[in-house]
Amino acid sequence: MKNLLIQSVLAIGFVVTLVTATFAQNDLSEDLERYNVLALRAEESILNDSLSDETFEAIRERIAEYRAEFDAARNANAGRIATLREQIAALGTPPEGENAVPEDPSIAAKREDLTAQLNALLAPVQKAEASFLEADGLVRQIDQLLRDRQTNKLLTISPTPLNPVHWPQAWADLRRATVEIWAQNDQKDGAERWDKLRENGLIVVLSMVIGLVLIVRGRSWATKIVGRLERFGARGFGIWRFLVSLLRILIPLIGLSSVALSIGVTGILGQRGNEVLMLVPIIGGLMLGFRWVAERVFSKADDEALLLLSQLARKKARSYVSVITVAIIIDVVLTQILEGSDPAPSTVPVIAFITYLIICFALYQLGVILKGYTEPSEPEQIGAEARVSTHTKVVRSIGIGAIVVSCLTPILIGFGYLGVAEAMLQPYVMSIVIFGLLMTLQRFLTDVYGAITGQGIQARDALMSVVFGMVLLLLALPVLALLWGARPTDLSELWTAVGRGFAVGESRISPTDFLKFAIIFVVGYVLTRLIQSMLRSNVLPKTKIDIGGQNAIVSGLGYVGIFLAALAAITGAGIDLSSLAIVAGALSVGIGFGLQNIVSNFVSGIILLIERPISQGDWIEVGGQMGYVRDISVRSTRIETFDRTDVIVPNADLVSGTVTNYTRGNTVGRVIVSVGVAYGTDTRRVDRILREIAEAQPMVLSTPPPNIVFMNFGADALEFEVRMMLRDVNWMMIVKNDVNHAIAERFAAEKIEIPFAQRDLWIRNPEALTGAGPLKATKTPKGKTAT
């Protein structure tokens, strides 16, 4: 009965699995049918190169959607498939051969059942895998085709504008296009225009008046608001000044939009005229935005300017930016006027050559200014190269690039490469504006951070300013890529590839895996530090473990906790390390040869933490260095010497070398003071005096008592040693100092002489110095020669 129940459950589960797989296969089959039709059309179009860029982009987008569906389908039921494979592997291989022992029928039936389930789940996965690879290949082919077209378009040679023959034709085409735009207005019935104007007259007048007022007075109003904030000493004035400066863009832009709307309502312009009119707010926003960035980067106020050039240089830079902006606006307007009028092939290069020359002239002058930029904190050094910051290098590089681009652009247009010139000049100008905008936003975010943290203007030199700059630059990278010719699909493809991850062996690591790894590791690291803090402050001080043992426990727990956190993060992220076994084996060889000293120090550090021959706070001597142990890490030990310098000692030297530990286990230690007295002094009396001096010291132990040793009959004195056991050997120098002072004072009071070495000089031939007769050498009573 029990076996029947189990078999029934297995049968029901098998049926449910088959039904689910069948439904999934049916849904996938429908998608595959529609995809196959699209893929066939795409392959034919790629071979014939017969569709426009827009059509290819639409086909690519649809194929990319199918690819995403197939990617999700090929990973469906991955957990169940892995479980089935493990179950089949656990049953073993079926017996083969004539002499093989027959297999249990229940095991064979179980294997067959599991194999059927596995095949049912693998069928749609395999189809999805094949379709995914095909779709991915089609996407890459379309991308390559569009890139080839883009390259061919850039390298297409246009008529040179340096040929004077093309100039009259360009002027005629521009005049004809302008006349055509105005002629569309003449085709309208005058009564109809008058009725429309009368119907919307109030709206037209109000919009025109409001727009003109905002255009004329908007910037002055924003300036007055800044002046009032400065006068009243508003808190965070720099932040408010930045926010109010945005009104210099917003208010005039609203005015331009209002004027354009009022003119459009009148109906006095035709369709193409209205198209040109709709460019007014865009052009106005472009002009105001460029001017605003220039006013922030090259501001008149020194405390607001992002590039601290001279006042004259900043004024010139603002002027050149204005010239570039006006030239770009003229180019956009003329291009819009010529669009749709079927101009001659030479017209566009001629018109572009004029506007581009103006842009290149201003860009060249701006590049010269930026190339010579030097921060005030970087004074020029005579005879030596001054240290240049990264910020200065970037600004100078932008200036050099501006000079190069402004010189190459007219040459390229002159040789007929208008596409290359446009692809180089326009993105470079926009990139300079974006870099200026990034600098402005970085300063604003830094000021906000300074206001929040209370650092004020000092926050501009803090690390967070660099962090804000890096984050803003990362956010601007997609925009810069689009400016320099990247297609939006290129960015989406890159994002898809990043989301899909990269393969390491048989495993694939995605950003989600990295995120899981980071979160789990950070949580484990924080928990480890909390446990260490709790042990260090609450638990271990209540035990009888010495301070060295407490530090060893805390340090060891930290290493174990970090190791477990890393292991849990790797497991939680699903990273398979078995595929890295070959790499780990190769690295082990490198560790064995190139990193053997580091590994040796690491192992020695673990031995020091476990055996604890030395502990933090011990007074040791190793390798001729004497001092206190301040820190023991897994690689080295830091010793603070008595002259307050740190000595980093490799742990291997502490384990394999000779180490003297003066305070291991306890702080009791011996100090020896040597002293000599003159010959003829009562030695018993000296012994008594020295013993009294030693016993009077508070740091000297009474058990064992101080010991006075008559060491030797020296050449100049009777030599004694005072040997004392101290309660704390760290007081050795202080006790020795006090004992020496006491000996000097007591011997002086007791009239005991402390001798010092004396020598007499004998001159062999003194007559050579004085010119007198020879002197006879005599012997002193002590046996020393004299003259």
Tab-separated table of C-alpha atoms in Angstrom, residues 156-163 166-167 170 173 331 335 338 343-357 409-410 412-419 421-422:
chain	number	residue	atom	x	y	z
A	156	THR	CA	31.983	60.080	-48.606
A	157	ILE	CA	33.781	62.909	-50.395
A	158	SER	CA	31.693	66.031	-50.995
A	159	PRO	CA	32.481	68.989	-53.311
A	160	THR	CA	35.163	71.204	-51.868
A	161	PRO	CA	34.019	74.657	-50.704
A	162	LEU	CA	37.382	76.101	-51.701
A	163	ASN	CA	36.267	76.124	-55.348
A	166	HIS	CA	30.291	76.624	-55.937
A	167	TRP	CA	29.678	79.871	-54.023
A	170	ALA	CA	25.105	78.026	-52.660
A	173	ASP	CA	19.981	77.773	-53.176
A	331	ASP	CA	24.452	76.646	-38.818
A	335	THR	CA	20.562	73.705	-42.343
A	338	LEU	CA	17.918	74.233	-46.797
A	343	PRO	CA	19.958	72.086	-52.753
A	344	ALA	CA	22.970	71.340	-54.922
A	345	PRO	CA	25.604	68.911	-53.537
A	346	SER	CA	28.046	71.782	-53.084
A	347	THR	CA	25.665	74.059	-51.166
A	348	VAL	CA	25.814	72.368	-47.763
A	349	PRO	CA	29.664	72.185	-47.674
A	350	VAL	CA	29.922	75.881	-48.637
A	351	ILE	CA	27.460	77.016	-45.947
A	352	ALA	CA	29.043	74.694	-43.358
A	353	PHE	CA	32.537	75.919	-44.242
A	354	ILE	CA	31.631	79.522	-43.322
A	355	THR	CA	30.057	78.695	-39.971
A	356	TYR	CA	32.719	76.098	-39.141
A	357	LEU	CA	35.503	78.601	-39.778
A	409	THR	CA	38.358	70.738	-39.370
A	410	PRO	CA	38.906	73.380	-42.146
A	412	LEU	CA	39.088	68.165	-43.853
A	413	ILE	CA	36.255	70.283	-45.261
A	414	GLY	CA	38.622	71.692	-47.851
A	415	PHE	CA	39.486	68.161	-49.033
A	416	GLY	CA	35.802	67.230	-49.157
A	417	TYR	CA	35.507	65.182	-45.942
A	418	LEU	CA	32.597	67.144	-44.514
A	419	GLY	CA	31.194	64.093	-42.706
A	421	ALA	CA	34.699	67.187	-39.937
A	422	GLU	CA	31.133	67.231	-38.581
